[in-house]
Coordinates of C-alpha atoms and ligand atoms in Angstrom, one line a residue:
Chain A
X1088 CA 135.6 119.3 200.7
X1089 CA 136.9 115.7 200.4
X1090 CA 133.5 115.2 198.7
X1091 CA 133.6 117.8 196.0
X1092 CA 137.2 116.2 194.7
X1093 CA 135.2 113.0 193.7
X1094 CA 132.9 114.5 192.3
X1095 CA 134.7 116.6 189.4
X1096 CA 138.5 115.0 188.5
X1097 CA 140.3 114.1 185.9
X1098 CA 140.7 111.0 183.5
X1099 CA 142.8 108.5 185.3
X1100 CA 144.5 105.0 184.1
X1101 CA 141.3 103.8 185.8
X1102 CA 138.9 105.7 183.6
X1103 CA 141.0 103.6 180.7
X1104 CA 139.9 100.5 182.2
X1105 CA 136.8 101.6 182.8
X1106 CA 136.0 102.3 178.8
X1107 CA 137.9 99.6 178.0
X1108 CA 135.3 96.9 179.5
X1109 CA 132.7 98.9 177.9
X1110 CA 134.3 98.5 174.6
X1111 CA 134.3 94.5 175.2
X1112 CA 130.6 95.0 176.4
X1113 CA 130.2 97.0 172.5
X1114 CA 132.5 94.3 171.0
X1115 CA 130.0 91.2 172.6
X1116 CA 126.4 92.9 172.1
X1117 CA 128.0 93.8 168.5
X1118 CA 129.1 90.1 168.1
X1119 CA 126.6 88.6 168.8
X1120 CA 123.6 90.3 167.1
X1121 CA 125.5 90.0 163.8
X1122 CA 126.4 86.7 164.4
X1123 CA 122.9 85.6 164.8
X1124 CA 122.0 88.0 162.4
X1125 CA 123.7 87.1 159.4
X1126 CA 122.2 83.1 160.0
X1127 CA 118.3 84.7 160.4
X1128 CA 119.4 87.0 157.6
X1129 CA 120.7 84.0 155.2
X1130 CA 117.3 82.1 156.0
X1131 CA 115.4 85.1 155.2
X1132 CA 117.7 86.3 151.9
X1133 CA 116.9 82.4 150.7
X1134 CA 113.7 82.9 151.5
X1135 CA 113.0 85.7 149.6
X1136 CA 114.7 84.3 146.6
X1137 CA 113.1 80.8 146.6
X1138 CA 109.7 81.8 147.5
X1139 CA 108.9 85.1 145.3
X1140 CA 105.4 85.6 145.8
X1141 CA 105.1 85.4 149.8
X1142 CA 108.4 87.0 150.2
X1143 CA 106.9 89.8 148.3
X1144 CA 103.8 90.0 150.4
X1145 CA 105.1 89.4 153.6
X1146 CA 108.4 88.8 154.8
X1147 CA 109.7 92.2 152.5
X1148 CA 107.6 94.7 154.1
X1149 CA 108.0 92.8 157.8
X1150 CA 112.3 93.7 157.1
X1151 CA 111.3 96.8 155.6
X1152 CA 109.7 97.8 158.9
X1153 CA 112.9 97.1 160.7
X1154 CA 115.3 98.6 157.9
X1155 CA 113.4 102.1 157.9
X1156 CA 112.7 102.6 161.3
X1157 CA 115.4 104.3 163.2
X1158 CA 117.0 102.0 165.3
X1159 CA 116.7 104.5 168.1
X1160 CA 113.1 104.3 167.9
X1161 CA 112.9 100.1 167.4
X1162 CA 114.9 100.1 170.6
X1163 CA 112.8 102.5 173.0
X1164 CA 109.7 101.0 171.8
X1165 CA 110.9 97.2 172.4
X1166 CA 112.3 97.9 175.4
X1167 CA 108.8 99.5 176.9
X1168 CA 106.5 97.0 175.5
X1169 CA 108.1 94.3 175.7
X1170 CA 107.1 93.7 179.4
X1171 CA 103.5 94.5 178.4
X1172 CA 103.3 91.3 176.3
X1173 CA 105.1 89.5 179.4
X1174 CA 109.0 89.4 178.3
X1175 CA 111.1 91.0 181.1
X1176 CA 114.0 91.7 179.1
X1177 CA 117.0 93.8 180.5
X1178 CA 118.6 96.6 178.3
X1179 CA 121.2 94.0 177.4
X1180 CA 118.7 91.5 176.2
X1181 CA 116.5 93.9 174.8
X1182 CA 119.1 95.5 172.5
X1183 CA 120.2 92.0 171.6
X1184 CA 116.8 91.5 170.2
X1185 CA 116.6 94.8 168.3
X1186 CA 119.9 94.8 167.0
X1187 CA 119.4 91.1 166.0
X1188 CA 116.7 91.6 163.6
X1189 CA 117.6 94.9 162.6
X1190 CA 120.8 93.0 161.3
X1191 CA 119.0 90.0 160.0
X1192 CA 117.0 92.3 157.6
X1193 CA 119.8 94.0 156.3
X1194 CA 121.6 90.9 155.6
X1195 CA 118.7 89.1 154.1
X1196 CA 118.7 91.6 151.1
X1197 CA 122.5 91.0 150.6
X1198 CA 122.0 87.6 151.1
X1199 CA 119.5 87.0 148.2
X1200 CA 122.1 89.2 146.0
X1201 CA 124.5 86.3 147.0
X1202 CA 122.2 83.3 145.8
X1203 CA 121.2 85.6 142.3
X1204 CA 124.9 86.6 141.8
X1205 CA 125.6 82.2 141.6
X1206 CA 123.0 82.2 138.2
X1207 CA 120.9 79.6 137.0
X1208 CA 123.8 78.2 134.5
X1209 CA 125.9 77.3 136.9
X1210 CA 123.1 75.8 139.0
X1211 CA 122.1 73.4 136.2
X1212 CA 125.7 72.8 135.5
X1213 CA 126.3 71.4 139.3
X1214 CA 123.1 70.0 139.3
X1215 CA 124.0 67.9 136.0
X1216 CA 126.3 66.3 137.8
X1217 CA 123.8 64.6 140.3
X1218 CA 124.4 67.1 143.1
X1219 CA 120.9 67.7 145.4
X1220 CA 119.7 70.7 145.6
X1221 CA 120.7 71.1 149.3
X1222 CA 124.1 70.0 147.8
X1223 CA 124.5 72.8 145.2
X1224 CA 123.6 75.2 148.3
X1225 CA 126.1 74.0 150.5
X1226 CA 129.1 73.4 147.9
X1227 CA 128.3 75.9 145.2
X1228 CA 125.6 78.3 145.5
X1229 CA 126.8 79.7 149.2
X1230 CA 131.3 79.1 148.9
X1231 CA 130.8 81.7 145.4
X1232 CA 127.7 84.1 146.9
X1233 CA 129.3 84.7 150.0
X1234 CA 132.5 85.7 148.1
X1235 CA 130.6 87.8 146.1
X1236 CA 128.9 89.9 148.5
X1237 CA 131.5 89.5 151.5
X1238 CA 132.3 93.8 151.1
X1239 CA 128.8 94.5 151.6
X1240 CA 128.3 92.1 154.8
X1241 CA 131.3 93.4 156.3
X1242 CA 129.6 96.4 155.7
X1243 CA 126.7 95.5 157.5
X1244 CA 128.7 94.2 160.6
X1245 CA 130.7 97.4 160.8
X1246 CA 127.8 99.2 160.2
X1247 CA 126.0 97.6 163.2
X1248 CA 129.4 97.7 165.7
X1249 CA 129.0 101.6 165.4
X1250 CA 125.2 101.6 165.9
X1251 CA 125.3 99.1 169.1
X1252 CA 126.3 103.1 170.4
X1253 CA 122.7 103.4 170.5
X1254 CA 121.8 100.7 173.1
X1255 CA 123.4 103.1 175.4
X1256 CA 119.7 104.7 175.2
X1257 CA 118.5 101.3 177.4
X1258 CA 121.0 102.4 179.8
X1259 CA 123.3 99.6 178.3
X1260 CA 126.8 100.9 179.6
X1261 CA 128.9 100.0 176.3
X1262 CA 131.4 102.4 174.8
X1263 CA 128.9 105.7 174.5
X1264 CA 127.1 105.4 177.5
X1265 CA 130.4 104.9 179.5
X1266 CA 131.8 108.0 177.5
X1267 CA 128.6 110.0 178.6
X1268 CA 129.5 109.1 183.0
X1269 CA 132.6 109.9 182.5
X1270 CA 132.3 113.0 180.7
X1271 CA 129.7 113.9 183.4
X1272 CA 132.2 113.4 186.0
X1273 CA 135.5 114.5 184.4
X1274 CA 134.2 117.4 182.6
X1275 CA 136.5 116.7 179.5
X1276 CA 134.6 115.9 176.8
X1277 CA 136.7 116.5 174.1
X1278 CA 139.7 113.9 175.6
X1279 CA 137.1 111.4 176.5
X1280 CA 135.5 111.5 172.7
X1281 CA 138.7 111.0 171.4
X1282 CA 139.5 107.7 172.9
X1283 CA 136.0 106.5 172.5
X1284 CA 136.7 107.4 168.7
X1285 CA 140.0 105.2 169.4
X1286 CA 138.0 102.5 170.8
X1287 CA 135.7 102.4 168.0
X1288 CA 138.5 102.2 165.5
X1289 CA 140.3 99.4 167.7
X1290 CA 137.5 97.9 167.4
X1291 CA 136.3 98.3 163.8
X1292 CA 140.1 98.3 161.9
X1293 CA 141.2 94.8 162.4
X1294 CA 138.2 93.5 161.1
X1295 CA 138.6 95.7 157.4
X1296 CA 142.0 94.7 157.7
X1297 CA 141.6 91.3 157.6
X1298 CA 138.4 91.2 155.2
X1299 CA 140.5 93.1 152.7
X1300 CA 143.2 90.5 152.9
X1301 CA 140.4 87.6 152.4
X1302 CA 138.6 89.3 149.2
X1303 CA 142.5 89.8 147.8
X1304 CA 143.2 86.4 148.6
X1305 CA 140.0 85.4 146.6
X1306 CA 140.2 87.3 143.8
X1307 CA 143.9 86.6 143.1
Chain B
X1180 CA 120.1 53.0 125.3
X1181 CA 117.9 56.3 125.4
X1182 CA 114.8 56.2 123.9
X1183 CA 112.4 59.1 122.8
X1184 CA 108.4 58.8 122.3
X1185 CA 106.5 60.8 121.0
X1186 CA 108.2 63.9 123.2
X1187 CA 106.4 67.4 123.6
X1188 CA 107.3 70.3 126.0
X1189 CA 106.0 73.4 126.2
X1190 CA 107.2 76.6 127.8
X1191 CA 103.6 78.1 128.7
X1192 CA 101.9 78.5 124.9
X1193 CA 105.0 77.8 123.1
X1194 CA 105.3 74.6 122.0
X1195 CA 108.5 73.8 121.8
X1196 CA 109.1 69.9 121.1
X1197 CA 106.1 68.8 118.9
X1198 CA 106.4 65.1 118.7
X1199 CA 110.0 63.7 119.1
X1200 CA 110.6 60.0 118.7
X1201 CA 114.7 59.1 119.0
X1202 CA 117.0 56.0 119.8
X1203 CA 120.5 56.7 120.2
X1204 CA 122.2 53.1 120.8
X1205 CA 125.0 52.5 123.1
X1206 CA 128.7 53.1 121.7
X1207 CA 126.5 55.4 119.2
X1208 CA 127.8 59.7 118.3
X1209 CA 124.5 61.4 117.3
X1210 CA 124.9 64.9 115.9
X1211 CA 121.7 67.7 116.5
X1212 CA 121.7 70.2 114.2
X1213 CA 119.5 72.8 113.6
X1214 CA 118.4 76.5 113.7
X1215 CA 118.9 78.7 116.8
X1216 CA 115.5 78.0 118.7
X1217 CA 114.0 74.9 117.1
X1218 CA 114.4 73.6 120.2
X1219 CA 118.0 71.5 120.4
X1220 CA 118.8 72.6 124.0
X1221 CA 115.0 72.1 125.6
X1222 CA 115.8 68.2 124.2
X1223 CA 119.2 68.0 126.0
X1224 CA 117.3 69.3 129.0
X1225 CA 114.4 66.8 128.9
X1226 CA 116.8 64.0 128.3
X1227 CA 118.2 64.9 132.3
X1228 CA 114.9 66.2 133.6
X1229 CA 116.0 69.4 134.3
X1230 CA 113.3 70.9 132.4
X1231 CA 109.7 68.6 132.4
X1232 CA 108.0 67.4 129.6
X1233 CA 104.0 67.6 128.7
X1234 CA 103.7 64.7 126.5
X1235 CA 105.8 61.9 126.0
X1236 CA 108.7 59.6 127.5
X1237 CA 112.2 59.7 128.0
X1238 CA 113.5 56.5 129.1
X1239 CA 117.6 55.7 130.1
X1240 CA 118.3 52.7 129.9
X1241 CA 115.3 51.8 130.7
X1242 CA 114.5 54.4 133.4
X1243 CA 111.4 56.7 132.7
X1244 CA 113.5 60.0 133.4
X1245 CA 110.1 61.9 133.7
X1246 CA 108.2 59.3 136.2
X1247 CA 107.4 60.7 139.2
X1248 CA 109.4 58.0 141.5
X1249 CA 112.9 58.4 139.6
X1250 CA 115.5 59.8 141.5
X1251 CA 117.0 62.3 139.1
X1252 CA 120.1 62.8 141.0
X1253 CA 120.9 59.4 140.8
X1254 CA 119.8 59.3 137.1
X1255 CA 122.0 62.0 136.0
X1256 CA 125.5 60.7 137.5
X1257 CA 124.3 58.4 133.9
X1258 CA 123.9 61.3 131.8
X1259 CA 127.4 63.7 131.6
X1260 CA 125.9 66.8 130.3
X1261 CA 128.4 70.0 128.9
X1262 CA 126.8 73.2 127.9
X1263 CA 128.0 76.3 126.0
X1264 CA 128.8 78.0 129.0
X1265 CA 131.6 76.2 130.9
X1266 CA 130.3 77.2 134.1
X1267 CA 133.9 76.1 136.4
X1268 CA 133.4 76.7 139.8
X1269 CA 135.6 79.8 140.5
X1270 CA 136.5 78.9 143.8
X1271 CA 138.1 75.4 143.3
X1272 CA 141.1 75.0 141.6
X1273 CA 140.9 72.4 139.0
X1274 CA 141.2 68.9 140.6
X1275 CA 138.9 70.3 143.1
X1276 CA 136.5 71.4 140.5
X1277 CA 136.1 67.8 139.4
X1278 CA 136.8 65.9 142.2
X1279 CA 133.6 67.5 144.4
X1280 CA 131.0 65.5 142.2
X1281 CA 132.3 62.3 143.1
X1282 CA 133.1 63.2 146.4
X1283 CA 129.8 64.1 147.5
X1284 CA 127.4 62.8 145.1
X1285 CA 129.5 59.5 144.7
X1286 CA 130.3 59.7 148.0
X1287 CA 133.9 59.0 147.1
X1288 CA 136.6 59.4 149.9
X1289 CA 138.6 62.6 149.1
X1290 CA 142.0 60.8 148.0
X1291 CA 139.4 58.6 145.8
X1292 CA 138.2 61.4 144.3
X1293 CA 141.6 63.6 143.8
X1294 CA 142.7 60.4 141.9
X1295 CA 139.8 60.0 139.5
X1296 CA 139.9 63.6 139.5
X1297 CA 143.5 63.9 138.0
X1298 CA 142.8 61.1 135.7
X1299 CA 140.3 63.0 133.6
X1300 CA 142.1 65.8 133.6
X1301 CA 145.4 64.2 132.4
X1302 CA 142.6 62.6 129.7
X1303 CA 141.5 65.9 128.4
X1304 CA 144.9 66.8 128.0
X1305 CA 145.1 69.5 131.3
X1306 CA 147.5 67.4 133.4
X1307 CA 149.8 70.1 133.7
X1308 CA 147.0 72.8 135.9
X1309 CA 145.8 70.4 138.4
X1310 CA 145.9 73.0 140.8
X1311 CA 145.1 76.2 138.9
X1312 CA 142.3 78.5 139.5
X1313 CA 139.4 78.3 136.3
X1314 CA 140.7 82.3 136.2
X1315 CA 143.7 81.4 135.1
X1316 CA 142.8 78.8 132.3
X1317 CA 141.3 79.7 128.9
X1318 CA 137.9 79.1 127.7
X1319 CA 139.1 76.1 125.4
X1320 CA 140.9 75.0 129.1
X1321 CA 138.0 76.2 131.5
X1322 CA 135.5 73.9 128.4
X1323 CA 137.7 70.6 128.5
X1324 CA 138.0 70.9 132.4
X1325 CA 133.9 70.9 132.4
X1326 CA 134.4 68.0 130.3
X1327 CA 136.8 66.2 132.5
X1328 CA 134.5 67.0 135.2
X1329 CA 131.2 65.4 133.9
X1330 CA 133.8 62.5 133.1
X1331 CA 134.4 61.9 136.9
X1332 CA 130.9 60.5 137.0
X1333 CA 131.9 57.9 134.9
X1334 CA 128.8 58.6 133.1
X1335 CA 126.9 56.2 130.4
X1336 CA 126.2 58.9 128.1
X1337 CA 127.5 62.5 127.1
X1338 CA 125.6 65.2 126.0
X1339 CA 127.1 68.3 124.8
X1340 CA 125.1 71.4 124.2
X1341 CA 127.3 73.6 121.6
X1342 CA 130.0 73.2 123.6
X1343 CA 132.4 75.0 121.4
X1344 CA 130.0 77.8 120.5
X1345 CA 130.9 80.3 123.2
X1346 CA 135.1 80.0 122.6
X1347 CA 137.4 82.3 119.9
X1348 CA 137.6 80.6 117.3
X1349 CA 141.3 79.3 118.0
X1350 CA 140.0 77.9 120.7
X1351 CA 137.5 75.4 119.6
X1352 CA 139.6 72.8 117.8
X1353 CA 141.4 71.7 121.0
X1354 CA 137.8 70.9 122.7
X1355 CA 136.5 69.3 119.6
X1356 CA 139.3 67.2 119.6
X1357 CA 138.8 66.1 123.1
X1358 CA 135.1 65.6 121.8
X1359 CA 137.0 63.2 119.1
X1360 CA 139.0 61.3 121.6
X1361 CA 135.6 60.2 123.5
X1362 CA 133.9 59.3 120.4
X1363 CA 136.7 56.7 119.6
X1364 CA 137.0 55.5 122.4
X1365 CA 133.1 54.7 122.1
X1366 CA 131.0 57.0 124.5
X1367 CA 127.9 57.3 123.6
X1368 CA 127.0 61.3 122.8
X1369 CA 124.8 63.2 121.9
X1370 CA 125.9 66.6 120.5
X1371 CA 124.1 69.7 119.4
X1372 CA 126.3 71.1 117.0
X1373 CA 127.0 74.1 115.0
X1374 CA 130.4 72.6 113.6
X1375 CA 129.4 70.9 110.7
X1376 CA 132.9 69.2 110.0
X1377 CA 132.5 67.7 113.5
X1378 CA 129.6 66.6 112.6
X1379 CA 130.2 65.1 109.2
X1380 CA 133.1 63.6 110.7
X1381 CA 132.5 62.3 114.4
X1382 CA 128.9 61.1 114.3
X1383 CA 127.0 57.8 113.3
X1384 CA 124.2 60.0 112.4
X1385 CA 123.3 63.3 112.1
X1386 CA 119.5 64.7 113.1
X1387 CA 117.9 68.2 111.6
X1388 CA 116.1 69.8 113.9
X1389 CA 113.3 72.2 112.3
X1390 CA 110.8 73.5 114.2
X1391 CA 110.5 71.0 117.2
X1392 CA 110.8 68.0 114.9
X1393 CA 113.1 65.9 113.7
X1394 CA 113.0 66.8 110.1
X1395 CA 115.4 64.3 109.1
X1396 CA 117.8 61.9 110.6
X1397 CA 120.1 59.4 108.7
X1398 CA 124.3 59.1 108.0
X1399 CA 126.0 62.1 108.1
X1400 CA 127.2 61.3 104.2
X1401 CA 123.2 61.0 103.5
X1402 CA 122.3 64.5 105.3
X1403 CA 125.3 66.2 104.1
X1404 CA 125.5 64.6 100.6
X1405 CA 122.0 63.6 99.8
X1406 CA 119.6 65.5 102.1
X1407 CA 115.7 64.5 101.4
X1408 CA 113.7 67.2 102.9
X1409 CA 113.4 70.7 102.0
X1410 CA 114.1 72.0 105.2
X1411 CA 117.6 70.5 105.4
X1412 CA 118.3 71.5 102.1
X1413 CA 118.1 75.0 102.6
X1414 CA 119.8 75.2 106.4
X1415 CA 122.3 72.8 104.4
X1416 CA 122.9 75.5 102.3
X1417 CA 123.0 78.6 104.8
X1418 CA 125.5 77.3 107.1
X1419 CA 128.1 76.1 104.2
Ligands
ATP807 N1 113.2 78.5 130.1 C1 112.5 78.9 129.0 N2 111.3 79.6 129.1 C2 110.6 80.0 128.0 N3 111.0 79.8 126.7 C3 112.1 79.1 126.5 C4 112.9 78.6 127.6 N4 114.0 78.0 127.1 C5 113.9 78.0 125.8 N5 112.8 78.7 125.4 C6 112.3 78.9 124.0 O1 112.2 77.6 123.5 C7 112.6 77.7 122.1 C8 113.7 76.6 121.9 O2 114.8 77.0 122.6 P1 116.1 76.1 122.6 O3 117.1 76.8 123.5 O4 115.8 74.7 122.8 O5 116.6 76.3 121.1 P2 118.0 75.9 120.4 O6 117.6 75.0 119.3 O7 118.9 75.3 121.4 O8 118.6 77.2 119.9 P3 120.1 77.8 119.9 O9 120.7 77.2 118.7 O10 119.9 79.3 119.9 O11 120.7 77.4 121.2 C9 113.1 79.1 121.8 O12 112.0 79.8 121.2 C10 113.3 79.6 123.2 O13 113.1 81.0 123.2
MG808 MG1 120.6 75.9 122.4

């Protein structure tokens, strides 16, 4: 009898907890892949704007691989093959990867709107003043392109947070997998849903809070 | 000194500059004018390598600008260039807008810089926004700060590429007063013009640009008053 009671009951404070380290396990696979992200991403948005013709041939169709694929599909197939060509990756490491690059080729288009939105004017005006070209990168090109397409990364970022979910597939327990044990053993799904939805916008809110302050602060 | 020989540039089949030869002497105000695409701005850019030539020399001060071994960085902090475009840099406020040349290209320390920096602005008359946004300055302002920023270099030359073209028209006789103030006090500039009285006025000589030549070249009272060629003549008589 004693048996049956653990197997079906209720939410409990513990439950909370329980979610609540997956959503720092969401928060830190998220983090991470679009932290690393946006840098591969910024190397491959300049590289598709400074070098036209083998951007064009092959780094565009190699992100366009990852962009169009469903992310659900990158991730099963990595995670399966990826011992075959002698990685033994866990379903942490694995989604890491997938998510990574699936963020770095999203970024990289934004990214090369970034450099384009700076113009060539401006470019000759800083570099009439002597600056290097690394130097017009670092001081000019990148402090008004990253402005300019700040919305869209945050996009991105928040964009990628919510599809993290899917690493749950791997048997990653972040937010939705969590969700999916406890609803097995609780039998609620409705509650549970709800406060993984709360998570999820803990988790996502702050972050368009504060970008909207910083693009109202720069627009002034 | 810079010194022109026998200059031609190209842009694919189109040959742009087809044989310039051109001193402009230190302390001296030379005035381009000319018809929209005879080629006034491609010999601005030559004269700081931004754009190559095919043919030809451009030497500063005795520096072949187009040799492979010059370091154009270096060579420009020489050559203050303004274009028709002020092109601020919208995230700096205006001390930091022309403070960040010397800083990093002068490698200036930052109180070093801040102090030039407010000195040429004070110069070109915009002591009073120091710390104001390019947004919130006009395009006469937003023009003289791109002044006072090319200034900071402390360079040996000026050129100005219709730098009053793109401003209302109330606007432009505060920048070509600025433009006056550097003349007098003997910078040496070149400045493709479409302001004729500025011209007439400011320079030691005027050149007509026709074509990708210099069609004539002499004192502004000889090009305005007595011009020889045909060409000048008639664009003489257009823009009056
Ligand atoms: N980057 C470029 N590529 C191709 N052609 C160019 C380029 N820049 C200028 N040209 C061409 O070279 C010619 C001369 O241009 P330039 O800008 O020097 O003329 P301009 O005398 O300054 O005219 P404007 O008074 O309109 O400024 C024009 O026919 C122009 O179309
Ligand atoms: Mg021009």
């Amino acid at each position: 009898m004693e048996q049956s009671v653990t197997v079906f009951s209720s939410f409990s404070v513990q439950d909370l907890s329980f979610l609540g380290e997956a959503a720092l396990r969401t928060l830190w696979i998220s983090f991470l892949s679009i932290t690393i992200g946006s840098f591969l991403g910024g190397f491959f948005g300049w590289a598709l704007y400074e070098m036209k013709i083998w951007g064009a041939i092959f780094l565009n169709p190699l992100l366009d691989v990852f962009r169009s694929v469903p992310l659900i599909v990158q991730l099963v197939l990595f995670y399966n093959f990826a011992p075959i060509v002698g990685l033994s990756l866990d379903a942490f490491e694995s989604g890491l990867v997938v998510l990574t690059l699936y963020t770095s080729a999203l970024v990289a288009n934004v990214a090369r709107g970034g450099i384009e939105a700076v113009g060539k004017p401006m470019r000759i005006a800083s570099r009439s003043l002597g600056m290097s070209y690394l130097q017009d990168m670092r001081y000019v090109v990148f402090p008004i392109g990253a402005r300019a397409i700040f919305p869209s990364w945050v996009g991105v970022a928040l964009g990628v947070m919510k599809d993290s979910a899917l690493v749950s597939v791997l048997g990653y327990v972040e937010l939705v997998k969590a969700s999916q044990v406890l609803i097995t053993r609780t039998q609620e799904p409705l509650l549970i849903i709800l406060v993984v939805g709360a998570f999820y916008f803990a988790l996502s809110y702050p972050v368009s809070r504060y970008s909207a302050k910083l693009e109202k602060r720069w627009s002034q | 000194m810079i010194r022109i020989d026998g200059l031609h540039k190209y842009f694919g089949d189109l040959h742009v500059l087809r044989g310039i030869d051109l001193e402009v002497q230190k302390g001296e105000v030379l005035s381009v004018i000319g018809a929209s695409g005879s080629g006034k701005s491609t010999l601005l850019y030559c004269i700081n390598g931004i754009e190559p030539v095919q043919q030809g020399s451009v030497l500063v001060d005795g520096i072949d600008v187009h040799a492979k071994t010059t370091d154009l960085n270096r060579l420009r902090q020489r050559l203050g260039m303004v274009f028709q475009q002020w092109n601020s840099f919208p995230h700096l406020t205006a001390i930091q807008n022309v403070a960040l040349a010397p800083q990093i290209v002068k490698k200036m320390s930052k109180s070093e810089a801040m102090e030039v920096a407010a000195k040429q602005l004070e110069h070109v008359g915009l002591g009073d926004k120091l710390n104001v946004f390019p947004n919130a300055l006009s395009g006469g302002q937003q023009q003289r700060l791109a002044i006072a920023r090319a200034l900071a270099m402390d360079p040996q030359y000026m050129l100005f590429d219709e730098a009053t073209s793109a401003l209302d028209p109330e606007l432009v006789g505060e920048v070509l007063d600025t433009m006056r103030v550097l003349a007098e006090e003997g910078m040496t500039m070149i400045c493709v013009t479409h302001e004729m009285g500025f011209a007439r006025d400011v320079s030691d000589r005027v050149a007509y640009f026709h074509e990708g030549i210099v069609e004539e070249i002499g004192s502004p009272e000889q090009i305005f008053s007595d011009p020889k060629s045909e060409q000048t003549k008639k664009f003489l008589a257009k823009v009056r």
